[in-house]
XYZ file of N, CA, C and O in Angstrom:
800
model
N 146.508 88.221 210.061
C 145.707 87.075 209.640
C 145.039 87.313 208.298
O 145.103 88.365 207.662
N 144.325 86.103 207.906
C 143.600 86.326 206.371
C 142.414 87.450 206.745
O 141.719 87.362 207.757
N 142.311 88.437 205.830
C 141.229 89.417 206.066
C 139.485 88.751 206.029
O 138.532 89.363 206.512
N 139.396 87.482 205.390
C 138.248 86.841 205.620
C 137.796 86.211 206.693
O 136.577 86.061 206.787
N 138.643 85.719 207.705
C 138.363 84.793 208.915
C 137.821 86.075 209.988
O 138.277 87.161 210.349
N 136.850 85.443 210.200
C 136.053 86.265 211.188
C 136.824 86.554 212.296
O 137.606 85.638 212.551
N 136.904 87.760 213.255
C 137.653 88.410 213.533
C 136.481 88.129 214.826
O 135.265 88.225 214.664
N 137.113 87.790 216.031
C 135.612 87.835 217.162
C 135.821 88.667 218.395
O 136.164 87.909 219.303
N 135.739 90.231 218.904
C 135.333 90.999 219.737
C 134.992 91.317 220.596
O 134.216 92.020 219.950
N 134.688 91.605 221.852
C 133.770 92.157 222.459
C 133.702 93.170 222.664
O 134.599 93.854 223.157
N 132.023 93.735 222.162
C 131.771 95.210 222.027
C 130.902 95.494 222.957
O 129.807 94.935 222.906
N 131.235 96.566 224.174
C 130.338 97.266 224.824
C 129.392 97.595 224.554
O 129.393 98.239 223.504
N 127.919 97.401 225.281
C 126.749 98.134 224.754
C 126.916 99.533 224.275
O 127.446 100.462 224.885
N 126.130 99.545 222.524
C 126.418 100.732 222.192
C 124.945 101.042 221.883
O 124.158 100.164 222.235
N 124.302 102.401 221.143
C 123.655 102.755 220.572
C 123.879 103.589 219.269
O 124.448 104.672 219.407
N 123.436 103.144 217.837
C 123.890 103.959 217.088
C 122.492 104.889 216.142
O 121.296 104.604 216.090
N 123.181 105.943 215.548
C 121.518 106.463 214.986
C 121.448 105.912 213.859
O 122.331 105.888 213.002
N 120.135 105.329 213.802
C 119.333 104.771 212.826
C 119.553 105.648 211.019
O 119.209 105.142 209.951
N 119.965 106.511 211.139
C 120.301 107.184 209.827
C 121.702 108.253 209.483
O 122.337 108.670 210.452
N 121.923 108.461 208.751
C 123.217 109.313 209.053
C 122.354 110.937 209.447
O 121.172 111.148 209.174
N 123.198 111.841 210.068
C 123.161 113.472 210.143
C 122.966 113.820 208.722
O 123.574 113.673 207.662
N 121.525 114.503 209.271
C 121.184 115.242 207.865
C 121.899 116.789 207.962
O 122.444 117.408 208.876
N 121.617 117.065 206.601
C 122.021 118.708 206.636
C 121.554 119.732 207.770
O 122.212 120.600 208.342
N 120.003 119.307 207.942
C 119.060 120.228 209.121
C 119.508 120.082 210.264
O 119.729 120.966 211.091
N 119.696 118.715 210.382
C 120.390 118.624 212.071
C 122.123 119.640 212.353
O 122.548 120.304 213.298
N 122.640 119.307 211.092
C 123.975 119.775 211.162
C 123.858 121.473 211.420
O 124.406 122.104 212.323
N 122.875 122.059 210.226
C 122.664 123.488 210.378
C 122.362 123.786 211.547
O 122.832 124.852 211.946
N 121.323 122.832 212.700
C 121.196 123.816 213.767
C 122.353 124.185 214.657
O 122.457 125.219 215.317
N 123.602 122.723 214.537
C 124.533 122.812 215.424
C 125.936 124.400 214.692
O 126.640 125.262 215.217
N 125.691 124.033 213.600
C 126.139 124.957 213.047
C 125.855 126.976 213.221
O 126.623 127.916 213.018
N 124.558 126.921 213.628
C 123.694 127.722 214.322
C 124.095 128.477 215.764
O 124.411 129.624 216.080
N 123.924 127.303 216.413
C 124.048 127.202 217.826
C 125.519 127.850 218.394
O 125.820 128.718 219.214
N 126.538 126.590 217.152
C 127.747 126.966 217.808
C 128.712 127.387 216.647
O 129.817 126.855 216.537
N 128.224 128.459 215.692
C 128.625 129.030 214.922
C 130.090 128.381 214.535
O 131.110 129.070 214.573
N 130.096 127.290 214.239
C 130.586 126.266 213.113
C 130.500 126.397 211.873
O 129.353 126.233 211.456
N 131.806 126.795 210.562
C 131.095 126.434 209.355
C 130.851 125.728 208.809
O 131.418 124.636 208.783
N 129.948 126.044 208.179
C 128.879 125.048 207.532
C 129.646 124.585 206.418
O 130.787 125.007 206.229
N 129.105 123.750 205.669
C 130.041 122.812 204.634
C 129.575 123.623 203.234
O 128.404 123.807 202.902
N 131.010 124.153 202.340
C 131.000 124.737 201.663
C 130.259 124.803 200.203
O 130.410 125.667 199.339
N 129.163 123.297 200.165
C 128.326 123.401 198.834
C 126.965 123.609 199.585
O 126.091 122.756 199.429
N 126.793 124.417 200.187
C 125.097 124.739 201.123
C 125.432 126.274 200.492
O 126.314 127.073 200.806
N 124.173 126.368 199.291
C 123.666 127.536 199.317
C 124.405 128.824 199.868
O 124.541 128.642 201.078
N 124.905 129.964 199.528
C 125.598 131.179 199.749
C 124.677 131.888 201.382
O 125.105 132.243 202.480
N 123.495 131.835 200.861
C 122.895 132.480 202.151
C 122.587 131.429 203.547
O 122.082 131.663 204.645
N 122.895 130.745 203.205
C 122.859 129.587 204.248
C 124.372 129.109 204.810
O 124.594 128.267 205.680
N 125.145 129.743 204.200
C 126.976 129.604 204.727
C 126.541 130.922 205.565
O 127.146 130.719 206.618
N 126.026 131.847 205.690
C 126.478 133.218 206.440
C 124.927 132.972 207.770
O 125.122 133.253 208.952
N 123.960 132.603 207.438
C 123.308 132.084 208.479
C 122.498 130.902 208.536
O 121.373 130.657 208.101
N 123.380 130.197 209.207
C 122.748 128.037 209.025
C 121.822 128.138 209.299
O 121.493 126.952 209.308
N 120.755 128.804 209.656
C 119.242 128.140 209.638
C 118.566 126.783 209.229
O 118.404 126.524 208.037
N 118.372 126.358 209.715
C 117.400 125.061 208.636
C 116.687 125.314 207.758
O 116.584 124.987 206.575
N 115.795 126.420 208.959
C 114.575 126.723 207.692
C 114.675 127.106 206.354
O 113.894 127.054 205.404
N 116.651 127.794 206.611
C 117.079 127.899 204.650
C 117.476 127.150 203.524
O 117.822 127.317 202.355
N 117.293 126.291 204.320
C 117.511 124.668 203.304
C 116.656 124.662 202.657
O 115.690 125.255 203.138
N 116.458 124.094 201.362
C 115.400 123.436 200.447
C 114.692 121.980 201.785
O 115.165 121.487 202.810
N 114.001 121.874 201.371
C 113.727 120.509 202.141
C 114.501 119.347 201.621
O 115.048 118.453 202.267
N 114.454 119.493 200.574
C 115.362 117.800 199.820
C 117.092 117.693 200.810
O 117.648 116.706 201.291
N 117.490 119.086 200.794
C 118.447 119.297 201.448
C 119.212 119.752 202.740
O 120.378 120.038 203.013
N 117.639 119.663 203.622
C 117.532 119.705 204.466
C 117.672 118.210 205.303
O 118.320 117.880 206.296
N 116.790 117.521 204.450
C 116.284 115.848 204.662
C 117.666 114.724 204.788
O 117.804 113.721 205.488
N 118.896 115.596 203.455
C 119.551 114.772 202.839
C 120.726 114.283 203.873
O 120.923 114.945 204.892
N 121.331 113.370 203.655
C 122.844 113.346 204.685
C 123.855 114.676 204.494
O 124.189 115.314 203.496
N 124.114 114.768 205.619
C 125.277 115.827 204.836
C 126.594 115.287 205.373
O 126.935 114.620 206.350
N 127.515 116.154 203.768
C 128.417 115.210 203.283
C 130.000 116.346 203.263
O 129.829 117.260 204.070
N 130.665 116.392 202.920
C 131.817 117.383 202.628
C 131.811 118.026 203.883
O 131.615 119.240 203.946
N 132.056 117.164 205.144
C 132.615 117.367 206.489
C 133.851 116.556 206.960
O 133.716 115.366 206.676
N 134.963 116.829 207.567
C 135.937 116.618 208.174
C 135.603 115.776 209.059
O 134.397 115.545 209.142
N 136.620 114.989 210.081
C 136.328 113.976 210.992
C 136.361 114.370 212.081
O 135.739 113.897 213.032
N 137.334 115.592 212.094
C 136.872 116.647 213.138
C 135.671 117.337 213.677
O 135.366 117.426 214.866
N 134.834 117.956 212.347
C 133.636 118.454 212.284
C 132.436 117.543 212.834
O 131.515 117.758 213.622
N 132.934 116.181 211.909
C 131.719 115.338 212.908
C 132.012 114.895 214.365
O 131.136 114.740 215.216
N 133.802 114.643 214.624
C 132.996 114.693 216.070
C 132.208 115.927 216.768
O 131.201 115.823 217.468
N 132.967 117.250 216.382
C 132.323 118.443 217.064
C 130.751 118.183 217.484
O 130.159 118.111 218.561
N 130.328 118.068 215.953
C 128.913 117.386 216.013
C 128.202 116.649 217.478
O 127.446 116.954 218.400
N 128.934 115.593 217.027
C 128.842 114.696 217.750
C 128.746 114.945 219.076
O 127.783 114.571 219.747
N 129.878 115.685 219.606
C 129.997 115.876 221.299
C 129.020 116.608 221.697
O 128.545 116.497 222.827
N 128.421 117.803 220.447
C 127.328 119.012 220.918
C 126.177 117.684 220.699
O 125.916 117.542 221.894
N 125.916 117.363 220.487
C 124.948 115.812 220.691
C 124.730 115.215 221.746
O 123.757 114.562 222.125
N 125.967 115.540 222.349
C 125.673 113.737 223.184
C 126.179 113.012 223.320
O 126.310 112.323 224.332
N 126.833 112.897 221.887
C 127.139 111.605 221.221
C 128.683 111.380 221.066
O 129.541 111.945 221.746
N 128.873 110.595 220.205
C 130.383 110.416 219.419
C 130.596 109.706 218.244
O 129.591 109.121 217.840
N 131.641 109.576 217.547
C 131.341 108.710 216.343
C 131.401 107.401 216.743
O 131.888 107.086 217.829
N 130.936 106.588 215.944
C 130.974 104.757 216.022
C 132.536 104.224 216.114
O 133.343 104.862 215.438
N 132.866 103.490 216.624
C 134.391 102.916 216.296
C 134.144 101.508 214.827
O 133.041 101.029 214.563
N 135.154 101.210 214.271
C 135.150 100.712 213.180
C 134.430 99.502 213.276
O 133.736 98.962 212.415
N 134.675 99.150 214.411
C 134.290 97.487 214.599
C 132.765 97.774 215.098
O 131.974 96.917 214.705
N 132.186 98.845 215.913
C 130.779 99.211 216.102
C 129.486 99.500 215.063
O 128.289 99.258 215.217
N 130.427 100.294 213.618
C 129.736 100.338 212.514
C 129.287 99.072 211.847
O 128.236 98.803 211.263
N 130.533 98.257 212.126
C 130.408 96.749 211.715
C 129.383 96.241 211.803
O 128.671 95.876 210.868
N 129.113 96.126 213.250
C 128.190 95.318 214.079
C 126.801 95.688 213.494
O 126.046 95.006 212.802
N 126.649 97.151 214.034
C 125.202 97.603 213.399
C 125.050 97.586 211.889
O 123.919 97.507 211.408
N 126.399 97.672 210.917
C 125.773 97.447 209.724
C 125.198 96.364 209.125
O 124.141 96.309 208.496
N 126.284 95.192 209.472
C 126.373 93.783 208.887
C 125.727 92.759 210.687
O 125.893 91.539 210.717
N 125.209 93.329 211.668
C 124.576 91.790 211.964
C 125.233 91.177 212.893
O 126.406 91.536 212.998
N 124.836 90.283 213.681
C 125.907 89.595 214.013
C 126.300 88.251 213.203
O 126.994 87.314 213.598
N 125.538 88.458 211.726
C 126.086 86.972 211.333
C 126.822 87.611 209.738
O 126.753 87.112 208.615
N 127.384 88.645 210.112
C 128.518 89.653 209.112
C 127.621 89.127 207.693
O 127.797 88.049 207.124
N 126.743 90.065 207.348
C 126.132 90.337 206.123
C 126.800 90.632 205.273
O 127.895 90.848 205.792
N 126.903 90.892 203.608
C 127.215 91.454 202.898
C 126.739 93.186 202.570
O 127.355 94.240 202.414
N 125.415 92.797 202.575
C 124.430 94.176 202.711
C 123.331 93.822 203.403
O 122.784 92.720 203.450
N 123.052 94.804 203.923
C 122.068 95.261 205.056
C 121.106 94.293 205.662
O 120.839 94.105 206.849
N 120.599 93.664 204.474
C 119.202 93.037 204.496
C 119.601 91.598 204.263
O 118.593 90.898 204.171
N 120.650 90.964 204.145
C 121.197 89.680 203.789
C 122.228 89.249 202.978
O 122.799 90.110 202.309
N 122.689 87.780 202.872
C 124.309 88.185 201.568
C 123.812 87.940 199.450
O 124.314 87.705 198.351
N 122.460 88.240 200.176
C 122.344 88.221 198.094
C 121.876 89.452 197.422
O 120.815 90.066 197.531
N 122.676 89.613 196.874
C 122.137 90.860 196.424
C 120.763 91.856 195.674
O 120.424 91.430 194.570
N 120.230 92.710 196.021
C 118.646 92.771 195.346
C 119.118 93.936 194.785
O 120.082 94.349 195.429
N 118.811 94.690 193.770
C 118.587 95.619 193.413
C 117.551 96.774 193.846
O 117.673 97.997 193.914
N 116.212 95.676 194.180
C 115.449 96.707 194.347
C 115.499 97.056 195.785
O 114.818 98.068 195.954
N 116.125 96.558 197.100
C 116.694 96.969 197.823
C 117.617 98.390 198.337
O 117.484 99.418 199.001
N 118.802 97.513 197.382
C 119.919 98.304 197.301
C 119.893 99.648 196.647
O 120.586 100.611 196.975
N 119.076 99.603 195.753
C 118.788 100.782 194.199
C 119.150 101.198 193.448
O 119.816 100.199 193.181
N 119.396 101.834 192.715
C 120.559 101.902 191.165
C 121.613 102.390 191.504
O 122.703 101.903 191.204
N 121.339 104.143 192.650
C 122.474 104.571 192.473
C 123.761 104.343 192.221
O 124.354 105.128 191.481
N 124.449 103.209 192.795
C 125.800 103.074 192.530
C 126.255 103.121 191.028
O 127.341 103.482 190.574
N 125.460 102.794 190.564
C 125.718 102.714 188.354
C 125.745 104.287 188.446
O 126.747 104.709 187.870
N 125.227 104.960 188.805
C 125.581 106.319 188.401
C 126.548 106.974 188.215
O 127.215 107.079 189.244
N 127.061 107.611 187.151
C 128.362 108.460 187.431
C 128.567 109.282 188.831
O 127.645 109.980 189.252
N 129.788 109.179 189.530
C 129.717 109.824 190.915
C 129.603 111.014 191.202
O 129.143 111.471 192.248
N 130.292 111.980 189.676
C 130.051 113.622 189.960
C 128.475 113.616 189.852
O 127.961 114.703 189.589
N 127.972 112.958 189.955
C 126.094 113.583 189.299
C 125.621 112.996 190.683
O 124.480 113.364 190.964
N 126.061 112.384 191.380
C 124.744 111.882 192.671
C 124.819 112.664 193.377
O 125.718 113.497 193.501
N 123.337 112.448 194.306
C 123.426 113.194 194.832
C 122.585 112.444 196.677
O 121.439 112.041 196.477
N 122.927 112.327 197.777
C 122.443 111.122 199.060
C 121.070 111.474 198.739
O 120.967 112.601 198.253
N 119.932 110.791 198.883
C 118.208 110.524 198.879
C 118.539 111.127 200.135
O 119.512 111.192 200.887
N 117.066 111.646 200.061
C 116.437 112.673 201.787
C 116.686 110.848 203.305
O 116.456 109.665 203.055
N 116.968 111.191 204.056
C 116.485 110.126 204.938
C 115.191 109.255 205.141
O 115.070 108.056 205.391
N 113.921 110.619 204.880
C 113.136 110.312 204.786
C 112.577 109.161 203.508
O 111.547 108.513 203.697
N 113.512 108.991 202.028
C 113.037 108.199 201.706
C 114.039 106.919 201.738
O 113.952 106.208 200.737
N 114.985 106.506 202.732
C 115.764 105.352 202.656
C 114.696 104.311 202.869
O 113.709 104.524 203.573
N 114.907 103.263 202.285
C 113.765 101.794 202.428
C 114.316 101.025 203.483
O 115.486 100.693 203.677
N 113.030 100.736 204.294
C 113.035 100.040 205.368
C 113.801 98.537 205.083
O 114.791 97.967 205.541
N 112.925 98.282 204.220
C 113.706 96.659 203.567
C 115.022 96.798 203.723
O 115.607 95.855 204.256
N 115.967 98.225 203.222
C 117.104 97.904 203.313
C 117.641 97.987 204.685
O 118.852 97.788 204.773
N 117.071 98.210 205.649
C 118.243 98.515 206.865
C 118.440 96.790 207.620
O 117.954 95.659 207.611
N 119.517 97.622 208.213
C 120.503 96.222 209.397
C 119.635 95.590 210.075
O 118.681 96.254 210.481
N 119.688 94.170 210.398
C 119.201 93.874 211.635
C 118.482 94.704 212.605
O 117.377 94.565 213.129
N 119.800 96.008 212.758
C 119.324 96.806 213.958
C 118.805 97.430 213.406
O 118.789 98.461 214.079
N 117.929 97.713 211.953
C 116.878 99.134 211.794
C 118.150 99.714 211.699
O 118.148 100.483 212.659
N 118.905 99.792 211.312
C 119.687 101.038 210.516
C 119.712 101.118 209.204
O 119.574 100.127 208.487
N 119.893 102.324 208.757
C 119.040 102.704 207.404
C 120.487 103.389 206.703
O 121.527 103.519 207.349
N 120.352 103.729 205.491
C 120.910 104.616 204.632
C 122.318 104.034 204.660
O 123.150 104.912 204.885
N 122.855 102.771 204.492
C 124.306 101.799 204.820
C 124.729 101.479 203.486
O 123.983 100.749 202.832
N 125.656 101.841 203.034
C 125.984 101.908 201.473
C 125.496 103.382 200.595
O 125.332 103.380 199.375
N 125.383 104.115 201.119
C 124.761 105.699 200.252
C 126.767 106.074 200.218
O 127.506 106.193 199.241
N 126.941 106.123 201.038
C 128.322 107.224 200.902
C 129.311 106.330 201.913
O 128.906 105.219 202.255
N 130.355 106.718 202.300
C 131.376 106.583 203.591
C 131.118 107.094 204.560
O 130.851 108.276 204.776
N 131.199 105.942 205.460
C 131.064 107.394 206.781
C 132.382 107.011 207.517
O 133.201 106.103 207.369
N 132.250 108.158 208.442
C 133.583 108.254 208.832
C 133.705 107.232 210.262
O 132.653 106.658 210.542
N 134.413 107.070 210.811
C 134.692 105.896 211.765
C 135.631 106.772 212.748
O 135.994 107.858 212.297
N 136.089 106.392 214.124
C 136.924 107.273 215.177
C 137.855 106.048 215.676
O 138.263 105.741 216.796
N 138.073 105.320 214.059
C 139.022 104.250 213.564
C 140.698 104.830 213.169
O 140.954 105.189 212.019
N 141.364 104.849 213.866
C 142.529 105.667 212.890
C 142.987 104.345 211.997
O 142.880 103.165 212.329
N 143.422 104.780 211.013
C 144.049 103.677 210.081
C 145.347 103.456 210.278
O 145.824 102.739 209.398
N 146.306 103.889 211.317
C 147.080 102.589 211.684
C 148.250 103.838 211.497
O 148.173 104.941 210.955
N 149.471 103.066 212.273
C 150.021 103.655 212.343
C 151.399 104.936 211.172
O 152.088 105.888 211.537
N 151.237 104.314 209.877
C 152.013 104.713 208.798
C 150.848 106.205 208.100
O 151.193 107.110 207.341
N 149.472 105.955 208.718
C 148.512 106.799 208.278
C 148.277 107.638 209.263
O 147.128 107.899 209.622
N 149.372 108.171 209.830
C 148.986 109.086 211.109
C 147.282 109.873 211.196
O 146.446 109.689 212.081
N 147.162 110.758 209.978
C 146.176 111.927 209.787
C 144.799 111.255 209.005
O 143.764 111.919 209.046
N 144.798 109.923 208.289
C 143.495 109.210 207.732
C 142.771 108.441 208.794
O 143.400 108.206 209.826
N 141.759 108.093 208.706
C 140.586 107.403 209.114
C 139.943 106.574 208.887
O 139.419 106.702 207.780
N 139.648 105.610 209.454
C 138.475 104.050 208.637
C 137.595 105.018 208.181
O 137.274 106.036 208.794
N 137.175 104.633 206.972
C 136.021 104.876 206.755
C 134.738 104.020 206.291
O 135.136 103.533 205.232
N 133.699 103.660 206.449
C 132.789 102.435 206.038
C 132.212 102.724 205.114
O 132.275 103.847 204.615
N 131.289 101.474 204.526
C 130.363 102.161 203.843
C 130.117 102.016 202.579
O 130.566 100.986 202.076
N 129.508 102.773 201.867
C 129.832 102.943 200.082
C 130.745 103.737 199.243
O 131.047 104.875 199.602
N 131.150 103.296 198.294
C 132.269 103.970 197.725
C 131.559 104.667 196.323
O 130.985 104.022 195.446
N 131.696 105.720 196.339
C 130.770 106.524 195.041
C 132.180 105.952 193.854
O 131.936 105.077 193.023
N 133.061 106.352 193.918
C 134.126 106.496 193.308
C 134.827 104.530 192.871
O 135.949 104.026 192.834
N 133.908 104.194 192.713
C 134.037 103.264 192.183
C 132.601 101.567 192.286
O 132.111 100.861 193.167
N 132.525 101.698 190.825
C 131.209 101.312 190.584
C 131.046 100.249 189.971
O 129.987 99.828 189.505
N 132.514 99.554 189.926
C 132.575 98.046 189.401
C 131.127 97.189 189.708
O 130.368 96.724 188.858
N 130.961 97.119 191.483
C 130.372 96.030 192.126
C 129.283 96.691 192.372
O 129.392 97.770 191.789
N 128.043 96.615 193.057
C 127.680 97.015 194.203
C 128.052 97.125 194.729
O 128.972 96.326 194.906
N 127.867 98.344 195.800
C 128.793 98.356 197.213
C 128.031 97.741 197.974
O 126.819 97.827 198.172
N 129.154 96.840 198.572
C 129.012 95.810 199.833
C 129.555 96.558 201.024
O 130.247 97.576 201.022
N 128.956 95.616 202.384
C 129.112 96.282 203.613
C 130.709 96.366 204.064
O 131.149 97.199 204.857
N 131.553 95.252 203.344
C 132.996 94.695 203.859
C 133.798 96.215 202.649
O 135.022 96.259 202.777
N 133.338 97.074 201.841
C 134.155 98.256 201.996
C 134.656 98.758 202.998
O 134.047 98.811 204.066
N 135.970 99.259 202.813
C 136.815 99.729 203.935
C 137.830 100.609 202.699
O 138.373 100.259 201.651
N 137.729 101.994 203.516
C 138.885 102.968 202.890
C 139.275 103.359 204.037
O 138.935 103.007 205.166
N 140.214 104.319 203.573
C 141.062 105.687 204.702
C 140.577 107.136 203.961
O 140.442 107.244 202.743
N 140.392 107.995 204.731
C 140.097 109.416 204.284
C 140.687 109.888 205.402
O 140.878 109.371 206.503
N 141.175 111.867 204.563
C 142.009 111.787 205.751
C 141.478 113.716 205.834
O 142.026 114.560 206.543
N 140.103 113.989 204.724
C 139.848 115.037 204.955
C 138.609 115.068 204.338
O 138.251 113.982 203.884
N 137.612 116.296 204.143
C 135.827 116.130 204.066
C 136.299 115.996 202.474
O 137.361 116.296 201.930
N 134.980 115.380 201.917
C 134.596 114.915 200.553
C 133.307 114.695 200.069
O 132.590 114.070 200.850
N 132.894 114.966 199.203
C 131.527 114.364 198.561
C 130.599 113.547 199.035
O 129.415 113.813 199.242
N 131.283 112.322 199.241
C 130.486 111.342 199.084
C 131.176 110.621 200.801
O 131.308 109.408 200.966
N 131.483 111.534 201.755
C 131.731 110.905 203.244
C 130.554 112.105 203.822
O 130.226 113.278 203.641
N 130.112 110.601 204.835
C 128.706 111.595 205.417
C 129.390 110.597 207.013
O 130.444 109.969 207.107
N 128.333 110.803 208.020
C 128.385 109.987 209.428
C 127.318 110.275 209.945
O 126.523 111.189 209.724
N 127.329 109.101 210.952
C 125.929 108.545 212.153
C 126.822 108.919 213.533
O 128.025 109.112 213.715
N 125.810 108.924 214.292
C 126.985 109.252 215.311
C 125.829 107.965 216.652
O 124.631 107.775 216.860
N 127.381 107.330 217.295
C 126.971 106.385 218.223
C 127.178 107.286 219.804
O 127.685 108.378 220.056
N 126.566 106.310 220.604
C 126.748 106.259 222.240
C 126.785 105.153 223.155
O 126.140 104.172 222.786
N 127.436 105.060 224.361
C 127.688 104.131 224.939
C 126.228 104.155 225.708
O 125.738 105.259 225.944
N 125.473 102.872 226.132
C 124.724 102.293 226.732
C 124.823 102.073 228.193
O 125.267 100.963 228.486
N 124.552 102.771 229.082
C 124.769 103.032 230.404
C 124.420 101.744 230.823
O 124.456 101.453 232.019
């Protein structure tokens, strides 16, 4: 069908987290279940994940240059699991399919500059300072910083890639809007994840 005509679902009660996995959360699981850690964390912090060896900024921050594997690992030592494509949907855009977070017009001071930035130089804001103004309907926060990964496979010719949602660093024409959609098919820069659960 046309990729614009609303597409209509039914999605099981879910729960998703309000922000993506920061670095600190990741280090403890990394800790716990001696997982490695993602290869731009500090030299002494690859040989023991501590949190407490994080800077705080980077402790706070999403963390990013993980596999889809890695986050589910995550994920399962959680609790949890990743969102399915159409679940990220929901909690990002609304049920009345937003553009971004907070409605379909665009604000700047919302959204915030980053995307104009060249992509080798950014770097995700701590969680702690994502703006309330910007989150979903549902109070979800930090939606357009990076990609996250989805437990979406992209179909069948893409055996080994993945939906991914989100913002696209790597290209800075537009603002990034919520209706981005890529495939990734291994960890990167600018792919971070939230991790959902089913609602008993």
């Amino acid at each position: 069908g046309h990729d614009d005509a609303p597409a209509y679902v039914d999605v099981k009660p879910f729960l998703v987290d309000r922000h993506p996995v920061t670095c600190g959360e990741y280090a403890k699981f990394c800790m716990e279940t001696r997982h490695a850690p993602p290869l731009y964390w500090p030299q002494p912090v690859q040989v023991f994940p501590d949190p407490q060896n994080l800077t705080e900024a980077l402790r706070d921050a999403p963390v990013v240059e993980v596999t889809r594997k890695d986050a589910e690992a995550f994920a399962a030592w959680a609790g949890k699991r990743l969102p399915s494509e159409v679940e990220w949907e929901l909690a990002a855009r609304g049920f009345d399919g937003r553009m971004w977070p907070y409605g379909n017009e665009f604000d700047e001071k919302k959204s915030g500059s980053d995307w104009r930035e060249p992509w080798k130089e950014r770097e995700l804001p701590p969680v702690t300072q994502l703006e309330p103004e910007a989150a979903s309907p549902f109070g979800v926060t930090g939606l357009g910083c990076a990609w996250e990964w989805t437990s979406t496979p992209a179909g069948e010719l893409q055996s080994e890639r993945y939906v991914v949602r989100g913002g696209a660093w790597r290209d800075r024409v537009e603002p990034p809007t919520l209706i981005n959609r890529s495939y990734e098919d291994s960890a990167a820069p600018d792919v971070m994840f939230r991790c959902a659960r089913d609602v008993e």
